mmCIF file of C-alpha atoms and ligand atoms in Angstrom:
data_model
loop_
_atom_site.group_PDB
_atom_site.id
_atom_site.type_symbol
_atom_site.label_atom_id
_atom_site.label_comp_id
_atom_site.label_asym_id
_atom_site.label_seq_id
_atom_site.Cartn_x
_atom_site.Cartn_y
_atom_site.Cartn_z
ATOM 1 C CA UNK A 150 95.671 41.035 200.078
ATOM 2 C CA UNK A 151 96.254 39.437 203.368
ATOM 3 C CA UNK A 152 99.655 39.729 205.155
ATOM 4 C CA UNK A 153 101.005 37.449 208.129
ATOM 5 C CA UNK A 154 103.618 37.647 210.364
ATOM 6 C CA UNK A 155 105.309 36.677 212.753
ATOM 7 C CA UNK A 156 105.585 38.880 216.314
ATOM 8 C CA UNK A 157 108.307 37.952 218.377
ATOM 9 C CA UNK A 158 109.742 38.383 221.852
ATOM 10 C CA UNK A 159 112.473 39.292 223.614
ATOM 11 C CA UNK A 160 114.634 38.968 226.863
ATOM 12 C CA UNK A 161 116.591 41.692 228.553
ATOM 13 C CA UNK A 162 120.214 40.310 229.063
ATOM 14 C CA UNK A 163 120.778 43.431 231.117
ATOM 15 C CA UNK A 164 118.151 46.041 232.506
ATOM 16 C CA UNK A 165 120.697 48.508 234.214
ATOM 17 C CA UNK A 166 118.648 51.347 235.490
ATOM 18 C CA UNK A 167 120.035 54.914 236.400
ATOM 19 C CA UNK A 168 117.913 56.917 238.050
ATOM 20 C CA UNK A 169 114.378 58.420 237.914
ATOM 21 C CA UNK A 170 113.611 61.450 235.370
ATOM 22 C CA UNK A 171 111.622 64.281 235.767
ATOM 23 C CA UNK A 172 109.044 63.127 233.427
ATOM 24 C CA UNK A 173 108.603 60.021 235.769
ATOM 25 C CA UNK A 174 110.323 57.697 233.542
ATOM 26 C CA UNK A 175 113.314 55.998 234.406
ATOM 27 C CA UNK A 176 116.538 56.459 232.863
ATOM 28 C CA UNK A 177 117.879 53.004 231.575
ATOM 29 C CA UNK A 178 120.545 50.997 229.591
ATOM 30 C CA UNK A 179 119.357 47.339 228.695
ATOM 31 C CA UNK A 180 120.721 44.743 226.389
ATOM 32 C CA UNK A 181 117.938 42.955 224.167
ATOM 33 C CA UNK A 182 118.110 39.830 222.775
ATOM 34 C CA UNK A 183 115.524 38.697 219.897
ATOM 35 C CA UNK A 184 113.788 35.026 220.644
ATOM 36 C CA UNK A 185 112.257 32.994 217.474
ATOM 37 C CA UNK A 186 109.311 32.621 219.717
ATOM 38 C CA UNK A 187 106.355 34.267 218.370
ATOM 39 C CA UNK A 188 102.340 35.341 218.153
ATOM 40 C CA UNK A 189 100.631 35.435 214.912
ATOM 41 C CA UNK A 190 99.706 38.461 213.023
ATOM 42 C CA UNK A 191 97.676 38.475 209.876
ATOM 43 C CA UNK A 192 95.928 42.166 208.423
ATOM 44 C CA UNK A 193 93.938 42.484 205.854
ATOM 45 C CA UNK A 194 92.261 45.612 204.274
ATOM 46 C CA UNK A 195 88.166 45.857 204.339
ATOM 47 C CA UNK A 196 85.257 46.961 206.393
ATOM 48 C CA UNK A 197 85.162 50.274 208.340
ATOM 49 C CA UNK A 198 87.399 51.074 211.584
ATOM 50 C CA UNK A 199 89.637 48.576 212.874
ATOM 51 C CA UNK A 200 88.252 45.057 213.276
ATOM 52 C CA UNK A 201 90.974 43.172 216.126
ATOM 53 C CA UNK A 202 90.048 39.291 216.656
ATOM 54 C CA UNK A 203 92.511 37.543 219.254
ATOM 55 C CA UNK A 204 92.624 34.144 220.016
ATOM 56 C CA UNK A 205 92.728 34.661 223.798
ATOM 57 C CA UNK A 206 89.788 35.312 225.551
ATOM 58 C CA UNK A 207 91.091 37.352 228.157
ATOM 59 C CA UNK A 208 92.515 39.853 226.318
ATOM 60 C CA UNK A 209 90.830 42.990 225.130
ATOM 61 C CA UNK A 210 89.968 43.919 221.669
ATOM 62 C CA UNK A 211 88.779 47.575 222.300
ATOM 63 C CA UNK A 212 91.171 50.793 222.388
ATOM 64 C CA UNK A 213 93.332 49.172 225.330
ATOM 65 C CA UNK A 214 94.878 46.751 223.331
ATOM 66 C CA UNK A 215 98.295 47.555 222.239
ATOM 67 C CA UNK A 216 97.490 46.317 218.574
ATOM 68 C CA UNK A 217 94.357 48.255 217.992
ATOM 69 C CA UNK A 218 96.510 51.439 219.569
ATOM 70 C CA UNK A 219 99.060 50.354 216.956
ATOM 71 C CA UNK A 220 96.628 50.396 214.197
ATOM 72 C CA UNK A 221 94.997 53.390 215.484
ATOM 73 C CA UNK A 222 97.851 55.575 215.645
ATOM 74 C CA UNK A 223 99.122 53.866 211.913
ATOM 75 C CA UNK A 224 95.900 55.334 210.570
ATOM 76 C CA UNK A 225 95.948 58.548 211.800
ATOM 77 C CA UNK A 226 99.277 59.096 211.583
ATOM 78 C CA UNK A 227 99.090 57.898 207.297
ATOM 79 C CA UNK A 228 95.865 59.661 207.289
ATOM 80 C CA UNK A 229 94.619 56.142 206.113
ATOM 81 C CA UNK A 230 90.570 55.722 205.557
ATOM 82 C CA UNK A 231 90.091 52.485 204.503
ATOM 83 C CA UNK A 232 88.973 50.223 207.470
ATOM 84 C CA UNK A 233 91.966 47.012 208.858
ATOM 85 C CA UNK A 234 91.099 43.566 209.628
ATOM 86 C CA UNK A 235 93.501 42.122 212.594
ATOM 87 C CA UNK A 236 93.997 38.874 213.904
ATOM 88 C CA UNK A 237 96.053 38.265 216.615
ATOM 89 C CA UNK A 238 96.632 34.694 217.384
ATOM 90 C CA UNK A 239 98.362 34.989 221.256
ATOM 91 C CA UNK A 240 100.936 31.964 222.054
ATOM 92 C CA UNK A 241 103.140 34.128 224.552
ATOM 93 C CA UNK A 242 102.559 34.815 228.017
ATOM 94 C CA UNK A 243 101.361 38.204 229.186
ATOM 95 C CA UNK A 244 102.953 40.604 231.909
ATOM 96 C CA UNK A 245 106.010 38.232 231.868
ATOM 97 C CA UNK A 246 108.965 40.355 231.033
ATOM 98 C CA UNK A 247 109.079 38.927 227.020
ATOM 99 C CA UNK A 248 108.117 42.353 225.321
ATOM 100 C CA UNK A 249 105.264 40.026 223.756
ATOM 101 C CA UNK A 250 102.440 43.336 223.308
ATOM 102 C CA UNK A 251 105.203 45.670 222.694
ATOM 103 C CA UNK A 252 105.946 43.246 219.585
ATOM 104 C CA UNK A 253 102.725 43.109 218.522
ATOM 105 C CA UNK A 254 102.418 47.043 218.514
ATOM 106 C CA UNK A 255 105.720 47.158 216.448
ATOM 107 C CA UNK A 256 104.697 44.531 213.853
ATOM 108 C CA UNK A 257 101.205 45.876 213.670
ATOM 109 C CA UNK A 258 102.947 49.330 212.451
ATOM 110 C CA UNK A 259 105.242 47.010 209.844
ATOM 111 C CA UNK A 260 102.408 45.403 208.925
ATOM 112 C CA UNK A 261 99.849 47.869 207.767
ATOM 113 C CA UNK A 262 102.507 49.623 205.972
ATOM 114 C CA UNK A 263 103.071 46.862 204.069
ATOM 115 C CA UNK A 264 99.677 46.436 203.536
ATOM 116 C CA UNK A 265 99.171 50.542 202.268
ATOM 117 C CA UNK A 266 102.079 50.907 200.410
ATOM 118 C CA UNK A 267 104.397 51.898 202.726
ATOM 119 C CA UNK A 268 103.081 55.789 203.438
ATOM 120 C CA UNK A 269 105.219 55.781 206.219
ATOM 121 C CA UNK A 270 109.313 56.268 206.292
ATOM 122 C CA UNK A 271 111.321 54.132 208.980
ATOM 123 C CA UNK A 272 111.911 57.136 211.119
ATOM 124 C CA UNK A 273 108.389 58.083 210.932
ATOM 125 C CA UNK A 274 107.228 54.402 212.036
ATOM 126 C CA UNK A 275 109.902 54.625 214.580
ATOM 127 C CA UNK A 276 108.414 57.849 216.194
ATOM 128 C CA UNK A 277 105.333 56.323 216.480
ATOM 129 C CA UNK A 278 106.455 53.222 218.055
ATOM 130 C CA UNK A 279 108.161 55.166 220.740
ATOM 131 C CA UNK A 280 104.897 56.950 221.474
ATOM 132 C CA UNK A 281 102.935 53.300 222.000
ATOM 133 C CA UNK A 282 105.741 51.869 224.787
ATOM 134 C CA UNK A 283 109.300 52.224 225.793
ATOM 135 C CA UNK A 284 109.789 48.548 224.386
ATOM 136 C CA UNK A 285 107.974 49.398 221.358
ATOM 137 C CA UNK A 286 111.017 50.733 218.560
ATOM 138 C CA UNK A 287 112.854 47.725 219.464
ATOM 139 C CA UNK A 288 110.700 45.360 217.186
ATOM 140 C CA UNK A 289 111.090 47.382 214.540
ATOM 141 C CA UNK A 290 113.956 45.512 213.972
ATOM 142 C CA UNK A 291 115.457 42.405 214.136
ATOM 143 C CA UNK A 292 118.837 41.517 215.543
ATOM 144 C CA UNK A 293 119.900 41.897 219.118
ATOM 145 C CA UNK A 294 120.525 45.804 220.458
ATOM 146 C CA UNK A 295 120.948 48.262 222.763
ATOM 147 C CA UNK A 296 118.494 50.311 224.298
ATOM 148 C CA UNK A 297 119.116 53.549 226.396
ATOM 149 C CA UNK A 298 117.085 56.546 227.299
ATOM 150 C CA UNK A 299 114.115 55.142 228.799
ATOM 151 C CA UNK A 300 114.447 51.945 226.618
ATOM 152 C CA UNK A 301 113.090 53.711 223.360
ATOM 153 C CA UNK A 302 116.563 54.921 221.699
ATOM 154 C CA UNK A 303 118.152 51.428 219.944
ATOM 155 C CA UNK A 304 121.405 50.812 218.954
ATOM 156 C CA UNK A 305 121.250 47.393 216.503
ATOM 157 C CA UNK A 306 124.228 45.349 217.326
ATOM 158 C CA UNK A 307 126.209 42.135 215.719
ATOM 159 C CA UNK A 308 124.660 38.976 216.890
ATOM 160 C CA UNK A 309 127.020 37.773 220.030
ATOM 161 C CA UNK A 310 129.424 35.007 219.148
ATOM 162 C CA UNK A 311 129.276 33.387 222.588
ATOM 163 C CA UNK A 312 124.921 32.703 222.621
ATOM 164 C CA UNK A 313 125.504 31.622 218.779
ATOM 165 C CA UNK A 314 123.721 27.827 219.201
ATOM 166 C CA UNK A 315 123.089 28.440 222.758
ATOM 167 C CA UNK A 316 119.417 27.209 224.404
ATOM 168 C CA UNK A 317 117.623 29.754 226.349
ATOM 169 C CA UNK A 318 114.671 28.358 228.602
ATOM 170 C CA UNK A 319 112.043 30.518 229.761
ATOM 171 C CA UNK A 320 109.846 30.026 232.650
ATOM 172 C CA UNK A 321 106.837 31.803 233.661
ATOM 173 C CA UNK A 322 105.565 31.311 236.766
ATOM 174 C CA UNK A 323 101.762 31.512 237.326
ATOM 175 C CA UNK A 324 101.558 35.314 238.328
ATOM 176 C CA UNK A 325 102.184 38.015 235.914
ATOM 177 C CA UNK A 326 104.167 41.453 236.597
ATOM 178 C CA UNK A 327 103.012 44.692 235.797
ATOM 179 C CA UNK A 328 106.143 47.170 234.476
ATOM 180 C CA UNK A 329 104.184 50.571 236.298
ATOM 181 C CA UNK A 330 104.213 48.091 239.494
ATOM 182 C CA UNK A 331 107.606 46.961 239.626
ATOM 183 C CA UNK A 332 108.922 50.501 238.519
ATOM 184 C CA UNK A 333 107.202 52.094 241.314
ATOM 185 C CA UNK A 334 108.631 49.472 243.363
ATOM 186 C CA UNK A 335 112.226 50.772 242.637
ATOM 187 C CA UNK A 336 111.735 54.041 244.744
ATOM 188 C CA UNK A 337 111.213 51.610 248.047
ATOM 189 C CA UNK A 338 114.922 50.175 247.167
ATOM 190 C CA UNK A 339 117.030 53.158 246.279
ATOM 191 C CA UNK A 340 120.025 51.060 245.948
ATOM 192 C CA UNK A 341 118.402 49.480 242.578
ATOM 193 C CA UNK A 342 117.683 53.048 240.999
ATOM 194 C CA UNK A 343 121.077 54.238 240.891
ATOM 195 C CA UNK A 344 122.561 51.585 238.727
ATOM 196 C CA UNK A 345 126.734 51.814 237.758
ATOM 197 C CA UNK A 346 126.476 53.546 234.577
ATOM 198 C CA UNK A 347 128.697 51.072 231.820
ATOM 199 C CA UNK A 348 127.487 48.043 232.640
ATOM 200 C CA UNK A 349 125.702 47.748 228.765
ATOM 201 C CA UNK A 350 129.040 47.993 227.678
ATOM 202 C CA UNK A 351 131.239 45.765 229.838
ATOM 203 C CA UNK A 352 128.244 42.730 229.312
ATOM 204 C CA UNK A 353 128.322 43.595 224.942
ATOM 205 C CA UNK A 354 132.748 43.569 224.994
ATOM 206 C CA UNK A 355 132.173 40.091 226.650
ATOM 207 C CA UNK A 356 129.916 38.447 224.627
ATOM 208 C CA UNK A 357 131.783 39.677 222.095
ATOM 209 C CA UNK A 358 134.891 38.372 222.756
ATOM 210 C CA UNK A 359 135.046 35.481 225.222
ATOM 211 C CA UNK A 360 132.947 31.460 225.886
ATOM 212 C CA UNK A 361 129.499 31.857 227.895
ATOM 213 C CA UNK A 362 131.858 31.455 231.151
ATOM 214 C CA UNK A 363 133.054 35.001 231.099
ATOM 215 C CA UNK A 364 130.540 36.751 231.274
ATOM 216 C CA UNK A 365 128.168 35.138 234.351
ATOM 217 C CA UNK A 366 128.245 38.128 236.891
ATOM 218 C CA UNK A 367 128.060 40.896 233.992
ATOM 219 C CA UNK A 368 124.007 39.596 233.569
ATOM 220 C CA UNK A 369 122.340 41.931 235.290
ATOM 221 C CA UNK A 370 118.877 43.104 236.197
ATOM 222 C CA UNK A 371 118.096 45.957 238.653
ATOM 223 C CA UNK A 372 114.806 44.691 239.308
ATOM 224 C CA UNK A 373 115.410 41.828 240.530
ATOM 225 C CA UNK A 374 116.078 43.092 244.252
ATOM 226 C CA UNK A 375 112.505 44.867 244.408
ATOM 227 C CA UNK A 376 110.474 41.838 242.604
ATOM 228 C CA UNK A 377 112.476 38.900 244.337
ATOM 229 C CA UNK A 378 111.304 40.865 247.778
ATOM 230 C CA UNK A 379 107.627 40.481 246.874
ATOM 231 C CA UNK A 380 108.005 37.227 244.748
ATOM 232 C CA UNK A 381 110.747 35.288 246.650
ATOM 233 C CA UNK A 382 110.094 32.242 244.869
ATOM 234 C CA UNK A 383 111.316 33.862 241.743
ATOM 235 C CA UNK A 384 115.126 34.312 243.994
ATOM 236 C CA UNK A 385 114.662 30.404 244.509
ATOM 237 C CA UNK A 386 113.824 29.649 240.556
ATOM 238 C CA UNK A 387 117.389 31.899 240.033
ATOM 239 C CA UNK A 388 119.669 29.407 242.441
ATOM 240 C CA UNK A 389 117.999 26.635 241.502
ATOM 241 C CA UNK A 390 119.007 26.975 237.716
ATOM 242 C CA UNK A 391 122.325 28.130 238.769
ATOM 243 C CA UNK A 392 123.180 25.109 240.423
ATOM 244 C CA UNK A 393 121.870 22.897 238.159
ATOM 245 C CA UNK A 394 124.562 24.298 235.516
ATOM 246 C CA UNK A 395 123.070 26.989 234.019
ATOM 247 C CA UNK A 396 125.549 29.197 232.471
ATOM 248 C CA UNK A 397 123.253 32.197 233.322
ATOM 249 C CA UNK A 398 120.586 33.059 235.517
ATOM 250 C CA UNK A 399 118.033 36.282 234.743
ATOM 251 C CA UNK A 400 114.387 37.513 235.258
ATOM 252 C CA UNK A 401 113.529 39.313 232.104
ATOM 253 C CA UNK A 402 112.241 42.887 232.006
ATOM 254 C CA UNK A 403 110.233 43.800 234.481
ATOM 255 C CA UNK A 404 109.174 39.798 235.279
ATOM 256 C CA UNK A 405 108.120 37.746 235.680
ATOM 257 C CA UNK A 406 109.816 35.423 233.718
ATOM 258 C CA UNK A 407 112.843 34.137 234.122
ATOM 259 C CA UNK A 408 115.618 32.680 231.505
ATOM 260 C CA UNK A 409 118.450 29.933 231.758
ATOM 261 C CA UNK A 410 121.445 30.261 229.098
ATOM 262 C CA UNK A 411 122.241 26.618 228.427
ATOM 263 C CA UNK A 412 125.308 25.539 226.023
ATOM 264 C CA UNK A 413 123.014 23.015 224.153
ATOM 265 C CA UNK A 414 119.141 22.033 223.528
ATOM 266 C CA UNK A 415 119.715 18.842 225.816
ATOM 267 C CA UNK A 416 120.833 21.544 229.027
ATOM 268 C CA UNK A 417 118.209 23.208 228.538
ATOM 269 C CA UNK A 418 115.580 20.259 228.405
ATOM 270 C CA UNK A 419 117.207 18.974 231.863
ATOM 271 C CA UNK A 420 117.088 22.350 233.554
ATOM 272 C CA UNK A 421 113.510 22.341 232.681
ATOM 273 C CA UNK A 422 112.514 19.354 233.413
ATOM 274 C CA UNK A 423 114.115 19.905 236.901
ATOM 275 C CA UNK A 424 111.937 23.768 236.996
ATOM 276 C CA UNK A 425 108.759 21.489 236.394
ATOM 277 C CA UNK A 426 109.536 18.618 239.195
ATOM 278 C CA UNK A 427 110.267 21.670 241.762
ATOM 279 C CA UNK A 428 107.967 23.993 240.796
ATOM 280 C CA UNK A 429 105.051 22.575 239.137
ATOM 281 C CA UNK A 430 103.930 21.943 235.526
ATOM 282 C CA UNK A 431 101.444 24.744 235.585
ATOM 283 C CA UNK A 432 104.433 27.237 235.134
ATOM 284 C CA UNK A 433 104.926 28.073 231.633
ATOM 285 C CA UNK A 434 108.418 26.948 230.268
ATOM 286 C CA UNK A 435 109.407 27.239 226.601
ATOM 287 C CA UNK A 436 112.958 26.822 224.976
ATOM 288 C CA UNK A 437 114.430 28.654 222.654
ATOM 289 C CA UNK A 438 117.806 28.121 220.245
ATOM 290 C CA UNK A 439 120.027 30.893 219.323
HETATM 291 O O1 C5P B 165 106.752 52.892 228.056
HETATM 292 P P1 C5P B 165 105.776 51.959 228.660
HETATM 293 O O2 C5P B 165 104.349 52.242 228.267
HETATM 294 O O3 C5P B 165 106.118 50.521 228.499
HETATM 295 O O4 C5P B 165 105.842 52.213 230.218
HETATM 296 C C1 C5P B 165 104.886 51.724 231.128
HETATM 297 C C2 C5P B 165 105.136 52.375 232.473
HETATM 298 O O5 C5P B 165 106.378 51.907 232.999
HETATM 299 C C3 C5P B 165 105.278 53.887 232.411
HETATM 300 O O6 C5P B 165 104.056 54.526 232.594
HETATM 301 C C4 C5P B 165 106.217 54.189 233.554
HETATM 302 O O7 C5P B 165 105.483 54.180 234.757
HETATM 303 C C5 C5P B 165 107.107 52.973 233.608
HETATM 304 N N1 C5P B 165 108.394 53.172 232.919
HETATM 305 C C6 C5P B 165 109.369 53.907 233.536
HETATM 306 N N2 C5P B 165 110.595 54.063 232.936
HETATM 307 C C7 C5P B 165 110.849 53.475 231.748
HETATM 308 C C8 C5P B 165 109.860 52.703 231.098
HETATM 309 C C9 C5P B 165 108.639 52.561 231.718
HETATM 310 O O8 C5P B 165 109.173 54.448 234.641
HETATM 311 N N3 C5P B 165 112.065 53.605 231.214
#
């Protein structure tokens, strides 16, 4: 039996942070929103061990990758013997804010449970996901959600009204961000660790109820001030698609992408066509419909 799937990704449409924890970790509230962009999973039972093949090159196929810790953990976990083929066939960008790995941990857990019978019960999965990221238990499922504690705990929510046929481009620039970088970045600007605590809630009542045009200030990342100080052409990418009509303007996660709200496809082929004749084509751009 061979089983594929697709592993998607996701932006944050609000990273609020509120203040460091004792266990190091970072107390949080974030709103996620799903993208139908996706890598390619396919798992298949035979041989001994795990057996992870990936389409890109650069990426490793020992213990550090997220998909073989995945499996691992799956195995152990379902006291599983038999030996997993994985192929991971990478189309998203890496250390860019998208949740890409943290999707392919989450689907690799969905996956071989499909593929052994499902040993494993939702909560049990879920568990496990929160011990291979803080991004992890979000994949589990599917819909847009909120995510609180240090990103882990998820609250599914309603689709929003107001992004229903909206384009969302996302553009990578050519440098990656790592998340343990830009966290520890937080403690130089103290003013981005002690985020207002409701503004989850304020940014969900307004998608929920109003047009796109309410709800431009209530997008919200606090990492922006840290990463835009070390990046500033990431500030410029932000104004730049904010004057050129965006109706909102975000990095993602930790960066380093960032992502346009645009009413329709043809806004959102304009704003990026504009991105590539200022910034260069070697940035990676893709579009997305809601
Ligand atoms: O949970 P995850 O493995 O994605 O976290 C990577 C790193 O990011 C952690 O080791 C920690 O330094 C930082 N982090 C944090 N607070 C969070 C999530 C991640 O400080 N809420």
């Amino acid at each position: 039996m061979t089983i594929e799937l697709n592993s998607p990704c996701k932006v944050n449409l609000l990273l609020n942070i509120l203040g460091r924890r004792a266990d190091g970790f970072h107390e949080l509230e974030t709103v996620i929103q799903p993208l139908p962009l996706h890598d390619g999973l396919r798992f298949q039972r035979g041989g001994s061990g795990i057996a992870l093949t990936c389409s890109e090159p650069a990426l490793p196929v020992d213990g550090s990758n997220l998909v073989h810790r995945a499996a691992s953990a799956f195995r152990e976990a379902a006291r599983v013997r038999d030996g997993v083929r994985i192929r991971l066939d990478k189309r998203l960008p890496m250390a860019a804010g998208l949740g890409g790995g943290s999707a392919n941990a989450a689907v690799t857990l969905l996956g071989l449970n499909q593929l052994f019978g499902h040993p494993l019960s939702g909560v049990q999965l879920n568990d496990l996901a929160a011990t291979l990221g803080s991004d992890v238990p979000f994949f589990l499922q599917r819909g847009p959600a909120l995510g609180t504690g240090r990103g882990e705990r998820i609250q599914p929510l309603e689709p929003f009204e107001s992004l229903r046929g909206c384009a969302v481009l996302l553009v990578r620039p050519r440098f990656g961000i790592s998340t343990p970088w830009a966290y520890g970045q937080l403690a130089e600007h103290p003013e981005s660790l002690k985020g207002r605590p409701g503004r989850a809630t304020d940014l969900i009542q307004r998608l929920r109820s109003g047009g796109l045009s309410a709800t431009g200030s209530a997008f919200f990342n606090s990492f922006e001030a840290p990463v835009f100080h070390k990046y500033p052409v990431l500030a410029v990418l932000k104004e730049a698609l904010l004057e050129h009509g965006a109706a909102a303007a975000l990095m993602s996660g930790s960066g380093s992408t960032t992502f346009a709200l645009a009413g329709s496809l043809a806004s959102a082929e304009s704003l990026r066509e504009m991105v590539l004749a200022r910034l260069g084509a070697t940035n990676w751009t893709a579009i997305a419909v809601l």
